[in-house]
Every structure is written in C-alpha cells, then in structure tokens.
PDB file of C-alpha atoms in Angstrom:
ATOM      1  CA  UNK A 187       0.000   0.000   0.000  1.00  0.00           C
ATOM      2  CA  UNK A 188       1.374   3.832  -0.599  1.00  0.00           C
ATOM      3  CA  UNK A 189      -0.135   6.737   0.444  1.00  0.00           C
ATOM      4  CA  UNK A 190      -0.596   9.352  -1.956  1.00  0.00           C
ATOM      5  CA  UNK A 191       2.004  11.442  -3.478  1.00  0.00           C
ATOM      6  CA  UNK A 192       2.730  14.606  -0.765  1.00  0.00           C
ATOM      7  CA  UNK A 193       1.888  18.033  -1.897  1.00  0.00           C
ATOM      8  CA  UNK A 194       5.282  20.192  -1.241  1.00  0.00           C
ATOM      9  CA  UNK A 195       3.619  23.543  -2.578  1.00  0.00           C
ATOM     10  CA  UNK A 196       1.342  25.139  -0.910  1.00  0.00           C
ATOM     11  CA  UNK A 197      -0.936  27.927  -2.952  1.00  0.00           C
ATOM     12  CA  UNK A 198      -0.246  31.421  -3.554  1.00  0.00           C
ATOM     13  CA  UNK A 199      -1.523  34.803  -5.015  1.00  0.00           C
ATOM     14  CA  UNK A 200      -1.758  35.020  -8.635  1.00  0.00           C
ATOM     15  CA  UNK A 201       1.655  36.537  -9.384  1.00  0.00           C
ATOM     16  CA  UNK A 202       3.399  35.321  -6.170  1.00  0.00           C
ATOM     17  CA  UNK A 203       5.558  31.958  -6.245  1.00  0.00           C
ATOM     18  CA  UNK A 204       3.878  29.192  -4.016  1.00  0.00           C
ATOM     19  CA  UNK A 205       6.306  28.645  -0.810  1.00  0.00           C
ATOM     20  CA  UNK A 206       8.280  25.193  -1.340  1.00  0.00           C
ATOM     21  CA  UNK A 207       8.006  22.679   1.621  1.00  0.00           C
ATOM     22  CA  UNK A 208      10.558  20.669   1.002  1.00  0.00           C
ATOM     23  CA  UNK A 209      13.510  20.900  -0.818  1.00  0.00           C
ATOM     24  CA  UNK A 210      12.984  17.355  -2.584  1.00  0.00           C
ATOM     25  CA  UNK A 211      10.853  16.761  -5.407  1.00  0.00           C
ATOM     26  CA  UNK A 212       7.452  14.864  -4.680  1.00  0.00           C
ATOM     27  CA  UNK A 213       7.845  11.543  -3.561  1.00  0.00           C
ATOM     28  CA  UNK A 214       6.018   9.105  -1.748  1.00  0.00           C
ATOM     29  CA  UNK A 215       6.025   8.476   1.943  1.00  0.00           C
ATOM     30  CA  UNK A 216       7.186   4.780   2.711  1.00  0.00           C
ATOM     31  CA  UNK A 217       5.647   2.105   1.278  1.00  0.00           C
ATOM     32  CA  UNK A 218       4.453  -1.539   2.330  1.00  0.00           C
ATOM     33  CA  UNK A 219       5.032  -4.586  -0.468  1.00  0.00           C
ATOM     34  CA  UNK A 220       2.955  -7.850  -0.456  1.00  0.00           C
ATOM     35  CA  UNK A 221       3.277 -10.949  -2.153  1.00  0.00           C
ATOM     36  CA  UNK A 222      -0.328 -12.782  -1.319  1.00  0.00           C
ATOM     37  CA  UNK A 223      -1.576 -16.006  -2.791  1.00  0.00           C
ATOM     38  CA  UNK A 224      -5.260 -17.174  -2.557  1.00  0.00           C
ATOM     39  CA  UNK A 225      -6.662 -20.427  -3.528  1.00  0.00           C
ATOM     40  CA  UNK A 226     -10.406 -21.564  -3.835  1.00  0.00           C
ATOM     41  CA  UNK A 227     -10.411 -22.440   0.028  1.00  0.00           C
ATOM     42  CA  UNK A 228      -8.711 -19.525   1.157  1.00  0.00           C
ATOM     43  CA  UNK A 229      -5.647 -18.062   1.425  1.00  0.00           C
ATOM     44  CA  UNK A 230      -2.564 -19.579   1.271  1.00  0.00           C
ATOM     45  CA  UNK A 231       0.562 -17.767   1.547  1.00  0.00           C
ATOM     46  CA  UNK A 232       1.230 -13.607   2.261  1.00  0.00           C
ATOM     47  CA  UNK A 233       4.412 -11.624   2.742  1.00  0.00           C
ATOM     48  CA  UNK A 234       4.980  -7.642   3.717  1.00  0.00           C
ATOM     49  CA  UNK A 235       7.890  -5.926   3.183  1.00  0.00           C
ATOM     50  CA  UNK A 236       8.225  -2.626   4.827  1.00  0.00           C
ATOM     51  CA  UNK A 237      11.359   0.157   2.888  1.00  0.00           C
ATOM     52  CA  UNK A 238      13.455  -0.853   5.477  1.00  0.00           C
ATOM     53  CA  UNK A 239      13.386  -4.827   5.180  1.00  0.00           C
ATOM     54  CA  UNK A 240      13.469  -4.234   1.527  1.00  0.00           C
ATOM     55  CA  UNK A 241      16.573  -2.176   2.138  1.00  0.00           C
ATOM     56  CA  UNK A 242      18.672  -4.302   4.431  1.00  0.00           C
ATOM     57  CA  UNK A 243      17.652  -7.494   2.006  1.00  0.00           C
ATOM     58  CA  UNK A 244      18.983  -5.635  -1.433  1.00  0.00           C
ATOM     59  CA  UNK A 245      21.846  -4.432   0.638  1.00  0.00           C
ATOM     60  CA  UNK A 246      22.917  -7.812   1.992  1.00  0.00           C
ATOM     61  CA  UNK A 247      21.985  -9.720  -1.106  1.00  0.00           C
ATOM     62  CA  UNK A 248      23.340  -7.562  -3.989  1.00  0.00           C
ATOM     63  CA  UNK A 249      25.060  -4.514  -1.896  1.00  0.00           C
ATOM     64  CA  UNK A 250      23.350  -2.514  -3.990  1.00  0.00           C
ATOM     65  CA  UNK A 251      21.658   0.483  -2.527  1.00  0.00           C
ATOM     66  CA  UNK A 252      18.093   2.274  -3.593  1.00  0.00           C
ATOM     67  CA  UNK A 253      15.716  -0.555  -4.201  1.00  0.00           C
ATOM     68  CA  UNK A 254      12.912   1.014  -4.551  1.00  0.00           C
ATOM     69  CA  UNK A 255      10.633  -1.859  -4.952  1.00  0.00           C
ATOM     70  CA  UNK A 256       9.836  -5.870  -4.762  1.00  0.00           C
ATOM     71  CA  UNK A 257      12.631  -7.329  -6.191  1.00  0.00           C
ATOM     72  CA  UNK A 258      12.786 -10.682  -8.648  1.00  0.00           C
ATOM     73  CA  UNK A 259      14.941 -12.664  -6.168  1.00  0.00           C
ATOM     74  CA  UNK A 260      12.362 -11.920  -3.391  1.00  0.00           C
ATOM     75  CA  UNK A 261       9.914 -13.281  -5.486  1.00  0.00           C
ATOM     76  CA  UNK A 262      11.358 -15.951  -5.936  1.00  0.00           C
ATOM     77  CA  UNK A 263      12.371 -16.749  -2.669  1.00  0.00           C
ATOM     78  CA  UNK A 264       8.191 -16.113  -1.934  1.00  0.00           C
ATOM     79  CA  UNK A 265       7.702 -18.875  -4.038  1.00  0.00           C
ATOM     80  CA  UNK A 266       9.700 -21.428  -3.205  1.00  0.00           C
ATOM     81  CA  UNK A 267      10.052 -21.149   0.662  1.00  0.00           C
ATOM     82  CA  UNK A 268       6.416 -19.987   1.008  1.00  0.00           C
ATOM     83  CA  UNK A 269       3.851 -20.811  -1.478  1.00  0.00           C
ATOM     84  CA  UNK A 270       5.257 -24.124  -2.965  1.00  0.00           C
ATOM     85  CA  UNK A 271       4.841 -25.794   0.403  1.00  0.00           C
ATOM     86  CA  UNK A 272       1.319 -24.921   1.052  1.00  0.00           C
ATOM     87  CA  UNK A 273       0.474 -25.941  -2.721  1.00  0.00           C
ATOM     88  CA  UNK A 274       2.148 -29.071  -1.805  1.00  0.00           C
ATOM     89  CA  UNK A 275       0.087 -29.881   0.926  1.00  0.00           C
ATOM     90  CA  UNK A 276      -3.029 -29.126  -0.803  1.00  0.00           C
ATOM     91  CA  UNK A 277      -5.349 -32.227  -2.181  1.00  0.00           C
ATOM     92  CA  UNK A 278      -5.848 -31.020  -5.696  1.00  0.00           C
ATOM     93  CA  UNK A 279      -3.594 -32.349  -8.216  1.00  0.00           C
ATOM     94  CA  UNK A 280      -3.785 -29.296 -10.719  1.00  0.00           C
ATOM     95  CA  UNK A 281      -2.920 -26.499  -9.596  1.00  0.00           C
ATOM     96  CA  UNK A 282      -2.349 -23.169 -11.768  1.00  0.00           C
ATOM     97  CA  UNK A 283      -0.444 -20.222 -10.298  1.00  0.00           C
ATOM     98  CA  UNK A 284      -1.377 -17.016 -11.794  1.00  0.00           C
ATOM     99  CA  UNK A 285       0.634 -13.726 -11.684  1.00  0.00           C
ATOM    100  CA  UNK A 286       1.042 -10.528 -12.892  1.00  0.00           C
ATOM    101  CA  UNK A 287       3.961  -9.337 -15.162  1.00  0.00           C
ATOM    102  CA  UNK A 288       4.909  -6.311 -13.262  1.00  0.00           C
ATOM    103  CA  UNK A 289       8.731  -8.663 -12.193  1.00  0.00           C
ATOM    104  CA  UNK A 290       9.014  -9.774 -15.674  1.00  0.00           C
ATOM    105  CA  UNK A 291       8.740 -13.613 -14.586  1.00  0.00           C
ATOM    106  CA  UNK A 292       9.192 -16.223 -17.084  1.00  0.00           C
ATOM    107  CA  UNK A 293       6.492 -19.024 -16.908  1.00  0.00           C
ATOM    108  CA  UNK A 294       9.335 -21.622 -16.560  1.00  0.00           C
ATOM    109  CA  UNK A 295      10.619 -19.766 -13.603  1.00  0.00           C
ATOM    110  CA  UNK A 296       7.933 -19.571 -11.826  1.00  0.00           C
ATOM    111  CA  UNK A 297       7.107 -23.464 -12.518  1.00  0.00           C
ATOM    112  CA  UNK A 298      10.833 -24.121 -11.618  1.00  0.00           C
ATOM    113  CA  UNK A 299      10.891 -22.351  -7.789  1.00  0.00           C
ATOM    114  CA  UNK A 300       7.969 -24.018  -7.219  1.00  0.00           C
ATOM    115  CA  UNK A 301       8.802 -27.517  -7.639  1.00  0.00           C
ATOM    116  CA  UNK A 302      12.628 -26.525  -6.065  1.00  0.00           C
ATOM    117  CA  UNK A 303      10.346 -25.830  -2.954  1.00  0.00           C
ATOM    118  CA  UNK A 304       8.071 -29.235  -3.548  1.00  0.00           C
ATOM    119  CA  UNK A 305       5.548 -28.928  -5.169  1.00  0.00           C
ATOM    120  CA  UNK A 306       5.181 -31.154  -7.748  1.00  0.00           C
ATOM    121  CA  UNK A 307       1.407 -30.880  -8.718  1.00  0.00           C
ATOM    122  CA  UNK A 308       1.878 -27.542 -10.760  1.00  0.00           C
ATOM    123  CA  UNK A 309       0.001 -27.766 -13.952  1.00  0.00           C
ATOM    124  CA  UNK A 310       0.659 -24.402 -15.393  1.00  0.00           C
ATOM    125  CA  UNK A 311       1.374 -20.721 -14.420  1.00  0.00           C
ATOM    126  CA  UNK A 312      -0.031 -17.858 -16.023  1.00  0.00           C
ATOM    127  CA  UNK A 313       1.924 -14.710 -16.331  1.00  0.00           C
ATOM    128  CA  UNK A 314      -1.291 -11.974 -16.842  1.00  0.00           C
ATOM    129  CA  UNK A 315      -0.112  -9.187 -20.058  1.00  0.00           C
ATOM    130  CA  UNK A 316       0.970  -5.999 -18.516  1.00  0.00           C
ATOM    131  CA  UNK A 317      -1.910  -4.013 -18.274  1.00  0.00           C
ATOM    132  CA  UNK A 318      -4.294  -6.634 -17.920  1.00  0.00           C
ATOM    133  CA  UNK A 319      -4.085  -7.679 -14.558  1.00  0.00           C
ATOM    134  CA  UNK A 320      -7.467  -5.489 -13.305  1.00  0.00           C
ATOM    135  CA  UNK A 321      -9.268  -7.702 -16.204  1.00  0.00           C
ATOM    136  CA  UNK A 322      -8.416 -10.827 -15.552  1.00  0.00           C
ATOM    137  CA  UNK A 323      -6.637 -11.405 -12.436  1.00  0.00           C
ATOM    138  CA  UNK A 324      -9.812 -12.626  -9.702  1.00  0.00           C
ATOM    139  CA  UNK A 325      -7.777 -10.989  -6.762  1.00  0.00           C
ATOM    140  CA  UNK A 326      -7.606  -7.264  -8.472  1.00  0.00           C
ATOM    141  CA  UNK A 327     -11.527  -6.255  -8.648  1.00  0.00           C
ATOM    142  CA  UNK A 328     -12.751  -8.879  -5.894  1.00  0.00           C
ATOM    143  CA  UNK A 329     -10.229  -9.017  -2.913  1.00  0.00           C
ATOM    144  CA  UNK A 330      -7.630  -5.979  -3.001  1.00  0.00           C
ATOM    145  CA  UNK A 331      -9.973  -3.086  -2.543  1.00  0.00           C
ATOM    146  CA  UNK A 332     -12.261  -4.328   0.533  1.00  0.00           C
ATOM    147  CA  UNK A 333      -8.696  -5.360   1.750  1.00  0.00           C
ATOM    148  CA  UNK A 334      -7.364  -1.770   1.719  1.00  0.00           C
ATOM    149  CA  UNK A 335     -10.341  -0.685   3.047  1.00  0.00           C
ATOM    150  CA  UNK A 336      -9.901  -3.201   6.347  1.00  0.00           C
ATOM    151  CA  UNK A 337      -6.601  -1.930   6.892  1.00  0.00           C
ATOM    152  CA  UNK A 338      -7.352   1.902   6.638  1.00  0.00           C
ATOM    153  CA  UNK A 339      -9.601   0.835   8.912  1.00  0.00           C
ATOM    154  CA  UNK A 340      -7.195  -0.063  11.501  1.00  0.00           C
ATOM    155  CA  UNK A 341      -5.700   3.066  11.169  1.00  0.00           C
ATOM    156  CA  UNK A 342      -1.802   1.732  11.504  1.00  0.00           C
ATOM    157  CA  UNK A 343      -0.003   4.232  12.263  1.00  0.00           C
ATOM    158  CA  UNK A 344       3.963   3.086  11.162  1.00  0.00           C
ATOM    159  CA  UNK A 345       5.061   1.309   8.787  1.00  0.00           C
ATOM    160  CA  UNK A 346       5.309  -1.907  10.513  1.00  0.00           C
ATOM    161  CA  UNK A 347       2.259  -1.482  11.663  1.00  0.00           C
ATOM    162  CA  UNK A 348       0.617  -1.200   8.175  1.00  0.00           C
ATOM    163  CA  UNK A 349       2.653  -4.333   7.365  1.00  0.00           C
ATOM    164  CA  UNK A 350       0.982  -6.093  10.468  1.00  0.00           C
ATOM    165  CA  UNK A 351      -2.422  -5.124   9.525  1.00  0.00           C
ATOM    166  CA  UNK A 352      -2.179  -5.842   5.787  1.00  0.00           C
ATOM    167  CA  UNK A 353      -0.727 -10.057   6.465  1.00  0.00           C
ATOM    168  CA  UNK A 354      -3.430 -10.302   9.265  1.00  0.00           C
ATOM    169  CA  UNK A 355      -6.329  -8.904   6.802  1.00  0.00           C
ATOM    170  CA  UNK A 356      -5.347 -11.099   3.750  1.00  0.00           C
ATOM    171  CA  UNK A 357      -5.025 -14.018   6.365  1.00  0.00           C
ATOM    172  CA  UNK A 358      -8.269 -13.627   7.703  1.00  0.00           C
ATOM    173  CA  UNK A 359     -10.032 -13.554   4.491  1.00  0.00           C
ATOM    174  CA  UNK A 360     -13.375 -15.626   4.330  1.00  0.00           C
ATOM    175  CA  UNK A 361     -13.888 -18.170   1.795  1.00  0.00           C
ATOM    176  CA  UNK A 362     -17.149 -16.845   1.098  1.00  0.00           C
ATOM    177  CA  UNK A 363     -15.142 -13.797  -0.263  1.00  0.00           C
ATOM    178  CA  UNK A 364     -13.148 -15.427  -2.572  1.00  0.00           C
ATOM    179  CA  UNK A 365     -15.787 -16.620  -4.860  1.00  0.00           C
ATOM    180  CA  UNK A 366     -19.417 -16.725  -4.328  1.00  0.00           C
ATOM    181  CA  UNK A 367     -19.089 -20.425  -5.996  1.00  0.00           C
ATOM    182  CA  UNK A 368     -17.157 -21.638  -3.113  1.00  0.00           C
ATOM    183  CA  UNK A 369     -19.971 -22.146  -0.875  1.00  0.00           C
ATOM    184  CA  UNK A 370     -21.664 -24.731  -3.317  1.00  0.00           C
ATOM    185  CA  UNK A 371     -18.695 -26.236  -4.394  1.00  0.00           C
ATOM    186  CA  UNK A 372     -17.119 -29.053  -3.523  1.00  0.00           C
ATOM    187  CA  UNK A 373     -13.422 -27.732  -3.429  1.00  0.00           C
TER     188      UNK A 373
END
C-alpha cells in the first residue's frame, strides 16, 4: 500500500511563487510490499515488506543500494520457501499459479521455484499481459480493494504497523469472499 504522493507547494496569489516545503521533489512516503496467494479455500501464503526490510535485504543480497521496490529474487524466494509448500500440501492435483507481469517472470521460472520448494502438482502458471491484470486477475476487482479498506480501517499508524495489519487482513479472508461459488462447491 502507498499513500498518496505529498503536496510540497502550498498555494499562492496570482503573481506570487507558491512557498516550497521541502527541498525534494514529490515523492512518496514509505511504502508496504505484499506478495499474497489465494486459492479456492482460502488463502494460502502472504508476505509484507516494509522500505526498510526491503533495504537491508537488497543491501545484503546484492550490496546494492536504492531498491525502490519488490525485487525478482524476493519473489522468488516467496515462491519457493512460502507458497510451494502450502500448494504441496493441498489435495488437488492441478494447480495453476497465476501472476502478474509487473517482475518480468518467465512461466518456466515460476514453474521451476515451485517444484525446487516441492511442489510437484503444478500444472501451469499464467503470467497476466501488462496491463491486464485489473481484467483478468480474480484478486484485483474482488479481494484488493475491501482489503485496503480493512486496513485503513485499523488506522496503523507506522510502517510496521501497516505491514501487520495488511498479512493479518489477507489471512483472515473468508472463503465466502473469494468466490461466491465456493460455498456450493465441492473444493
């Protein structure tokens, strides 16, 4: 989640300049990433990271400073360590992983961490078209607003906090919110 963009100006008289708060240019205030996974039956898998874990993981990993967002290898490591052994343990046999293309994730990848971490009952992951993702991905219309909505709620007031609230939300999403199907289903 990111807040909205601050506003450095403030206004001024026509023919006055508008007094600068800041001497940076706009940016945003810190921001929380999640990776979050959802089957049928609920979800499965979900992972903050806060600007300062994302920090001290590029700068241990790579030494290189200013990652500014979710990196590949963390997806990765999401993946494998976390998702592939909940799919494992789960009784269907075909399962199909769908993500967006925002990391530029190659299908065989994806299919390739998750069997590293165990799971062997992968039958195909889709990698949604830039741009697409609010079309056709079920999480992006159904789950992700209400979501930001619980955690506003909460009114966290650091980052961690945020971070806290958001893995505790996704967690404690219903079935019945996943897919009105569900409840007459026999997943």
């Amino acid at each position: 989640m990111r807040a909205e963009p601050r506003n450095l100006r403030g206004l001024a008289p026509k023919g006055r300049p508008a007094v600068t708060k800041a001497s940076k240019p706009e940016k945003y205030e810190p921001r929380v990433d999640m990776d979050g996974t959802i089957a049928y039956t609920g979800p499965l898998a979900c992972e903050t990271v806060t600007s300062t874990q994302r920090k001290d993981i590029a700068n241990t990993r790579r030494k290189k400073k200013g990652v500014k967002g979710y990196t590949k290898s963390m997806l990765k490591k999401f993946l494998k360590e976390k998702l592939a052994p909940k799919i494992k343990r789960m009784k269907e046999k075909d399962v199909i992983i769908g993500l967006d293309k925002d990391l530029y994730m190659k299908k065989e990848e994806v299919l390739q961490e998750l069997k590293d971490g165990g799971a062997k009952n992968i039958l195909d992951a889709w990698i949604f078209p830039t741009s697409t993702a609010k079309y056709v991905n079920p999480l992006d219309n159904t789950l992700w607003h209400s979501l930001k909505e619980r955690v506003r709620a909460r009114k966290p007031e650091s980052e961690d906090a945020t971070a806290t609230a958001m893995e505790e939300e996704f967690m404690g999403i219903d079935q019945a919110d996943i897919s009105p199907l569900c409840s007459d289903s026999k997943i």
